[in-house]
Short mmCIF file of C-alpha atoms and ligand atoms in Angstrom, two decimals:
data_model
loop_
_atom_site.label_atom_id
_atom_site.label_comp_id
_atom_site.label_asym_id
_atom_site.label_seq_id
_atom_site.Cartn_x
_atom_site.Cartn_y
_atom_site.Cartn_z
CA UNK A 17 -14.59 9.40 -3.53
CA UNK A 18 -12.04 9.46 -6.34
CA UNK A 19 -13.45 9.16 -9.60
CA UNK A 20 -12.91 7.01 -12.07
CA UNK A 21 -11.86 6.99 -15.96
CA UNK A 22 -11.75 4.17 -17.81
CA UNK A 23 -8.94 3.89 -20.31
CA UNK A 24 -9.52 2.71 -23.37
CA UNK A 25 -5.79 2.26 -25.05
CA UNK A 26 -6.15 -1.74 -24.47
CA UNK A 27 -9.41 -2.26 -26.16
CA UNK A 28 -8.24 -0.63 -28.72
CA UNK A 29 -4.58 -2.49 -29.09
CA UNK A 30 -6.89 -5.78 -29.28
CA UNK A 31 -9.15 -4.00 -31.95
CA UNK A 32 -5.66 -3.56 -34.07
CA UNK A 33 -4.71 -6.54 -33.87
CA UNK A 34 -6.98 -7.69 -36.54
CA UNK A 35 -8.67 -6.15 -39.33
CA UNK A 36 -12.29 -6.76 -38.22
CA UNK A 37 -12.96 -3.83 -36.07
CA UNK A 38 -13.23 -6.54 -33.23
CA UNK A 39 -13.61 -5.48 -29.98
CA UNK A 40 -15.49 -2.33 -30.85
CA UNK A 41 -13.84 0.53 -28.97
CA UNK A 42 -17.34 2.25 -29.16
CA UNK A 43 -19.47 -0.72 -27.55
CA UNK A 44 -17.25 -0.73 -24.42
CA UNK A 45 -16.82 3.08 -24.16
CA UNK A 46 -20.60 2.66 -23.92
CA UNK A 47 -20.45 -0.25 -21.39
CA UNK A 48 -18.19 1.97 -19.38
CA UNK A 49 -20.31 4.62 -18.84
CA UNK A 50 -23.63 2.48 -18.11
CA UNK A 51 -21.65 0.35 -15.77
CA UNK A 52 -20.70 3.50 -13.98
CA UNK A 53 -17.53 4.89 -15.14
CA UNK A 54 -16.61 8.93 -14.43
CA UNK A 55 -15.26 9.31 -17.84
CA UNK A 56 -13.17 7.61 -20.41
CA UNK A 57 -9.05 8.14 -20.48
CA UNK A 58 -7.32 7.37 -23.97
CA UNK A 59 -3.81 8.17 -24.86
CA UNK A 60 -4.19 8.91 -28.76
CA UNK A 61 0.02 8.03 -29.77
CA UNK A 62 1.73 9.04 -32.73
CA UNK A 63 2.14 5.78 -34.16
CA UNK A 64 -1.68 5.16 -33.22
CA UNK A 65 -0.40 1.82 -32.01
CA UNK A 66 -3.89 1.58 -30.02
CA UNK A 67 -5.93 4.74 -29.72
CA UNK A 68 -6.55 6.29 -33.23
CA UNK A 69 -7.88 9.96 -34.33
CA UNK A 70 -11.13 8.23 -35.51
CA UNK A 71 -11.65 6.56 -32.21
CA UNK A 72 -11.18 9.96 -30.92
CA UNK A 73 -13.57 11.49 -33.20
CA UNK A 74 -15.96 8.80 -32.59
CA UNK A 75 -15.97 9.00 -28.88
CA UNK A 76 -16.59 12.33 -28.61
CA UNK A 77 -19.36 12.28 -30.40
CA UNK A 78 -20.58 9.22 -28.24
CA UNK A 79 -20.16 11.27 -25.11
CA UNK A 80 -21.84 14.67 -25.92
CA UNK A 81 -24.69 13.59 -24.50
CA UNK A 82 -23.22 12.65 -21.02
CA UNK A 83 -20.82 15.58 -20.75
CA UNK A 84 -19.71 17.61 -18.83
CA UNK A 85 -20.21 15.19 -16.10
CA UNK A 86 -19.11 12.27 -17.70
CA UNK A 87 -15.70 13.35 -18.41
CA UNK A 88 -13.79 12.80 -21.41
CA UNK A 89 -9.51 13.03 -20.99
CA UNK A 90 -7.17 13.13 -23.42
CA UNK A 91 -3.61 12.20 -22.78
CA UNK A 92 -0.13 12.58 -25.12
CA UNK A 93 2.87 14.87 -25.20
CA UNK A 94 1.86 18.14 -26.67
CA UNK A 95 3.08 18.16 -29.96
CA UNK A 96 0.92 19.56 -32.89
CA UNK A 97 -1.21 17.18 -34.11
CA UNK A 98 -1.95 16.00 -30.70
CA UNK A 99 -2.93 20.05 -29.24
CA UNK A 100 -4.63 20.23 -32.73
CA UNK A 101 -6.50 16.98 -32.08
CA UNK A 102 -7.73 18.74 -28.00
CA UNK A 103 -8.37 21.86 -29.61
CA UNK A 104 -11.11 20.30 -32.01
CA UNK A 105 -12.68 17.97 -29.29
CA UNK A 106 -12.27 19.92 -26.61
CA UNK A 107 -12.04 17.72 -23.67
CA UNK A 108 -12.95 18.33 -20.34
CA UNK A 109 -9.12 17.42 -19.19
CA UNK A 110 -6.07 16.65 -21.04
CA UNK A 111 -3.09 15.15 -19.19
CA UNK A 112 0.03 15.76 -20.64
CA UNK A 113 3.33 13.79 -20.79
CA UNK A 114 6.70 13.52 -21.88
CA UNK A 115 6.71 10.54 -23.73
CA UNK A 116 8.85 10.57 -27.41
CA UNK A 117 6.92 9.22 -30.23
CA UNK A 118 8.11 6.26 -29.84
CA UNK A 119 8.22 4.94 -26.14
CA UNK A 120 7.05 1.68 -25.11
CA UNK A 121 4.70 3.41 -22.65
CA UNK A 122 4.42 6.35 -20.25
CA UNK A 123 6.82 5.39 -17.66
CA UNK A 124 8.43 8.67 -16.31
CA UNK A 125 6.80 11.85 -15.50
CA UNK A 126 7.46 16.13 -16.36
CA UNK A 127 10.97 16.98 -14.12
CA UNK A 128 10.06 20.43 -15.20
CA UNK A 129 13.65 21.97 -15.84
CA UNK A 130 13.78 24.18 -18.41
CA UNK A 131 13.77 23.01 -21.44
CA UNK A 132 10.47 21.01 -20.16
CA UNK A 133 8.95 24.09 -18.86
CA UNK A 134 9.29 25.97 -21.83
CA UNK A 135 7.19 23.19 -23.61
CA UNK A 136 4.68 22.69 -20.97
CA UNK A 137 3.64 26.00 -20.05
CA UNK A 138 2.77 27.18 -23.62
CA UNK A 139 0.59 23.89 -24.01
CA UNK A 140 -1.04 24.48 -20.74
CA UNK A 141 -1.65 28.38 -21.71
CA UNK A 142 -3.48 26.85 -24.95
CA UNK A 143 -5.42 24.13 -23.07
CA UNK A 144 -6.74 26.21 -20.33
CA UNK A 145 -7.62 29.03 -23.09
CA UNK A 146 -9.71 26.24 -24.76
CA UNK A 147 -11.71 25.65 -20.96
CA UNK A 148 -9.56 22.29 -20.72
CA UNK A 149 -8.18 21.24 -17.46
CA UNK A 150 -4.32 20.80 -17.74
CA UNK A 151 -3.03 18.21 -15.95
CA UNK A 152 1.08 17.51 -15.97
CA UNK A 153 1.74 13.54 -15.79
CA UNK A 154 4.77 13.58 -12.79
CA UNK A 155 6.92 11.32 -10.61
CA UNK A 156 6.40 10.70 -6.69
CA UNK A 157 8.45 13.69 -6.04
CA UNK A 158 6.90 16.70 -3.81
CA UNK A 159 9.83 19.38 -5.39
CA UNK A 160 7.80 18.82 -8.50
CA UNK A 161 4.84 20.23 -7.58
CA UNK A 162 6.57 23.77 -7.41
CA UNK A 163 7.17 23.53 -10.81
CA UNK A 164 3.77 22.52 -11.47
CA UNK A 165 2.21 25.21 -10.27
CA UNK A 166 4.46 28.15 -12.29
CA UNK A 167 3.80 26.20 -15.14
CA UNK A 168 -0.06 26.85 -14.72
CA UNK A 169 -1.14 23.49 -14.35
CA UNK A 170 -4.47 23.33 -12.88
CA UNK A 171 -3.84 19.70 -11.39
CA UNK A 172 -0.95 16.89 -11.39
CA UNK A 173 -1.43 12.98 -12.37
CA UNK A 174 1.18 11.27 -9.79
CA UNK A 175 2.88 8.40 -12.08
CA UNK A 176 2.21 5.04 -10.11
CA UNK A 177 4.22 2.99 -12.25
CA UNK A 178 7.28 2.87 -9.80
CA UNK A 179 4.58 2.45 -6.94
CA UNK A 180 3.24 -0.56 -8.35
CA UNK A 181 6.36 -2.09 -9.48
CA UNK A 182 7.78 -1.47 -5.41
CA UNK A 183 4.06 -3.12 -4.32
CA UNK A 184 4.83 -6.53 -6.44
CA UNK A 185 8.22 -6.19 -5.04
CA UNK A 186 6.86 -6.06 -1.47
CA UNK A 187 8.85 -3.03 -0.60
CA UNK A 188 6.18 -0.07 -1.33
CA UNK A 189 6.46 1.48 2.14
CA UNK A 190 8.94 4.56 0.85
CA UNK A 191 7.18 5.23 -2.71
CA UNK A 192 3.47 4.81 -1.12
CA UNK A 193 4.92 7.85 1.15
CA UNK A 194 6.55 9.63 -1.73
CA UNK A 195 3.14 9.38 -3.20
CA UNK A 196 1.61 11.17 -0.48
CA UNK A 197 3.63 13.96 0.29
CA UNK A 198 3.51 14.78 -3.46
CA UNK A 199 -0.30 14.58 -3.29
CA UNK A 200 -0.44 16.48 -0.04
CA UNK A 201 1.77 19.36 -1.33
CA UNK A 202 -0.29 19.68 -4.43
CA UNK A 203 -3.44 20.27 -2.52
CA UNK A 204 -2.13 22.59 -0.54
CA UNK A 205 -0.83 24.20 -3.32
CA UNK A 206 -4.62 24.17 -5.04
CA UNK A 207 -3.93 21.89 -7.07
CA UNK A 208 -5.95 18.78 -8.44
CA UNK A 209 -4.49 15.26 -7.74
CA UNK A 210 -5.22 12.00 -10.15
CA UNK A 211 -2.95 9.09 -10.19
CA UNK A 212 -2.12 6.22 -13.23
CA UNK A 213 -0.19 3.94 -14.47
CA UNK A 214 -0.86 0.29 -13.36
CA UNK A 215 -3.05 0.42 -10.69
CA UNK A 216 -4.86 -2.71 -10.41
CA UNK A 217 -6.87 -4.62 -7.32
CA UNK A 218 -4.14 -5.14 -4.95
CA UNK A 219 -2.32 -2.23 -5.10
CA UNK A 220 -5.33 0.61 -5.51
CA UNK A 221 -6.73 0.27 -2.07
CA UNK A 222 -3.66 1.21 0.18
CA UNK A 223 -2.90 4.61 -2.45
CA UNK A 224 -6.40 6.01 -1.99
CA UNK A 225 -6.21 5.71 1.49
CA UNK A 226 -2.56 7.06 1.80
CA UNK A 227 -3.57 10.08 -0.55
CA UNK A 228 -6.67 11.84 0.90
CA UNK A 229 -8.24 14.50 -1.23
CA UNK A 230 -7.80 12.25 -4.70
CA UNK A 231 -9.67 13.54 -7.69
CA UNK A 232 -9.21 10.70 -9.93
CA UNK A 233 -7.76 7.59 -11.42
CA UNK A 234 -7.36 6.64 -14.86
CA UNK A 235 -6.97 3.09 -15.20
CA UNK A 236 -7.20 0.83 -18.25
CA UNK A 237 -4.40 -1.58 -18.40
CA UNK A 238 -4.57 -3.96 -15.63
CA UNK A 239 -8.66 -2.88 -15.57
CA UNK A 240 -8.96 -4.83 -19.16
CA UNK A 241 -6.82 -7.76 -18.03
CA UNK A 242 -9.37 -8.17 -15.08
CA UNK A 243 -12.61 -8.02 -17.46
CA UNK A 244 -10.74 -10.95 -19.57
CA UNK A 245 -11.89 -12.56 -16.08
CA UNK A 246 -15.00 -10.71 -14.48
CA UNK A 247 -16.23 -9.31 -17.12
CA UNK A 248 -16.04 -5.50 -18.31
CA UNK A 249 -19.05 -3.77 -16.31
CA UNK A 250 -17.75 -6.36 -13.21
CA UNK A 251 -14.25 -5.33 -13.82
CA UNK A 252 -15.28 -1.46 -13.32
CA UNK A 253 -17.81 -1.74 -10.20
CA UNK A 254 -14.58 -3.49 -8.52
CA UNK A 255 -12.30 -0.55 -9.19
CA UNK A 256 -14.92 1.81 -8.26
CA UNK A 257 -15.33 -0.06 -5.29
CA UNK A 258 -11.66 0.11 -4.42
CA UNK A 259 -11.82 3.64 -5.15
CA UNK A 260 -14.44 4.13 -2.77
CA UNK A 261 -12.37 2.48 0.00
CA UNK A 262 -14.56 -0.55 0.23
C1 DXP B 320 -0.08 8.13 -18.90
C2 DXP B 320 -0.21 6.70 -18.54
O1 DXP B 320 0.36 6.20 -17.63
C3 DXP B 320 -1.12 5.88 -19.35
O2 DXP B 320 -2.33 6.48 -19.42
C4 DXP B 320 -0.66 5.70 -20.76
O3 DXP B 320 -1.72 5.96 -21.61
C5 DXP B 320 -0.23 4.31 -20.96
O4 DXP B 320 0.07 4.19 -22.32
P1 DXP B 320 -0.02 2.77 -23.00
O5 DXP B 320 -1.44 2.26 -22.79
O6 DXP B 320 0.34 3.05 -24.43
O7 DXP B 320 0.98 1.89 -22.26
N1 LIG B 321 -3.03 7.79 -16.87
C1 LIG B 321 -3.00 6.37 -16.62
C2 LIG B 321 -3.97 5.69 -17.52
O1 LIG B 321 -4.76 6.34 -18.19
C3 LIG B 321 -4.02 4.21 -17.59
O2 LIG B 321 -2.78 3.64 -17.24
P1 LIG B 321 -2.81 2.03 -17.18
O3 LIG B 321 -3.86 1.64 -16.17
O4 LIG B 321 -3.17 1.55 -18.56
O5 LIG B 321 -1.42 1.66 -16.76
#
């Protein structure tokens, strides 16, 4: 069964939004992993529009005692602060992706050319020297894996933003199989496969069955906007439960 981390980004927005440290990032990353999260996802951003260092800080201290196994992963585009930030926490994965500083969210993945490549593979060379696993955020698009692999990635996140957009559309038959060829050549590649970006109850169901072999899927977004109506710890046994094909 796929795993899956909770992101945290959206608790965390809320938490901003105010100056009274309401909702407590800590008290659901704790909720997460008693209602039976795999790990915890947050996306620390330059402008720390949600995720902050502290909360960073603060949640790995919060999950020493539940790693390895409970995993913690660490997403952003690998400029300094952020490989300095990994390198002190350590994480068990960190997905990188090309976002600027300033984007609205992560909404493309790695194309890999050069330019890319030559910032990618250094940051990968430094996160699997610090026993991280690097994961490169990337379209639906099986020519990427290729690129993927000389990079030294030890895994891929498949972007499902466009997947999700085509499944509200109606029209999801083309990207779903995009999805899965790109999953299926990363495997047999030996490669790790995760997914992300707007996954939610409707659309989760027909990926994991159309990618066999998924690792993971980080999901926080659309996850949050469901506890607003089942509750957090409901909110996560339903993903799970999608994850698990049920
Ligand atoms: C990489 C990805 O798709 C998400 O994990 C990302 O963290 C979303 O960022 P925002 O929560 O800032 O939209
Ligand atoms: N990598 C995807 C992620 O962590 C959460 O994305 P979303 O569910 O907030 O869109």
């Amino acid at each position: 069964m796929a795993k899956l981390s909770v992101n945290l980004n959206k608790i965390a927005l809320l938490r901003n939004s105010r100056h009274t440290g309401v909702p407590d990032v800590e008290t659901f990353a704790r909720a997460a992993h008693e209602a039976g999260a795999h790990g915890l996802t947050v996306h620390p951003r330059p402008d720390e529009r949600h995720i902050r260092r502290t909360d960073v800080f603060m949640l790995d201290r919060l999950m020493r005692p539940w790693r390895p196994g409970f995993e913690f992963n660490i997403e952003g585009y690998p400029e300094p602060r952020l490989m300095d930030l990994v390198a002190e926490v350590k994480p068990e994965q960190c997905t990188l992706v090309p976002d600027a500083p300033g984007a609205f969210t992560s909404d493309e993945g790695w194309k890999l050319g050069p330019d890319q490549m030559a910032v990618a593979k250094p940051a990968i060379a430094q996160l699997k020297a610090l026993g991280a696993r690097a994961i490169l955020f990337v379209d639906p698009n099986p020519d990427v894996v290729g690129r993927a692999v000389e990079a030294g990635a030890d895994g891929i996140e498949i972007y499902t933003g466009s997947y999700a957009q085509a499944f509200r559309d109606g029209n999801h038959a083309e990207i779903l199989a995009a999805c899965a060829e790109t999953c299926a050549r990363a495997r047999a590649a030996g490669l790790a496969v995760n997914v992300g970006h707007d996954l939610n109850l409707d659309n989760l169901s027909p990926l994991v069955a159309a990618l066999p072999g998924l690792a993971e899927a980080s999901i926080g977004h659309e996850l949050t906007a469901d506890a607003l109506i089942f509750g957090w710890a409901d909110a996560i046994a339903r993903y799970k439960a999608a994850l698990a094909g049920q």
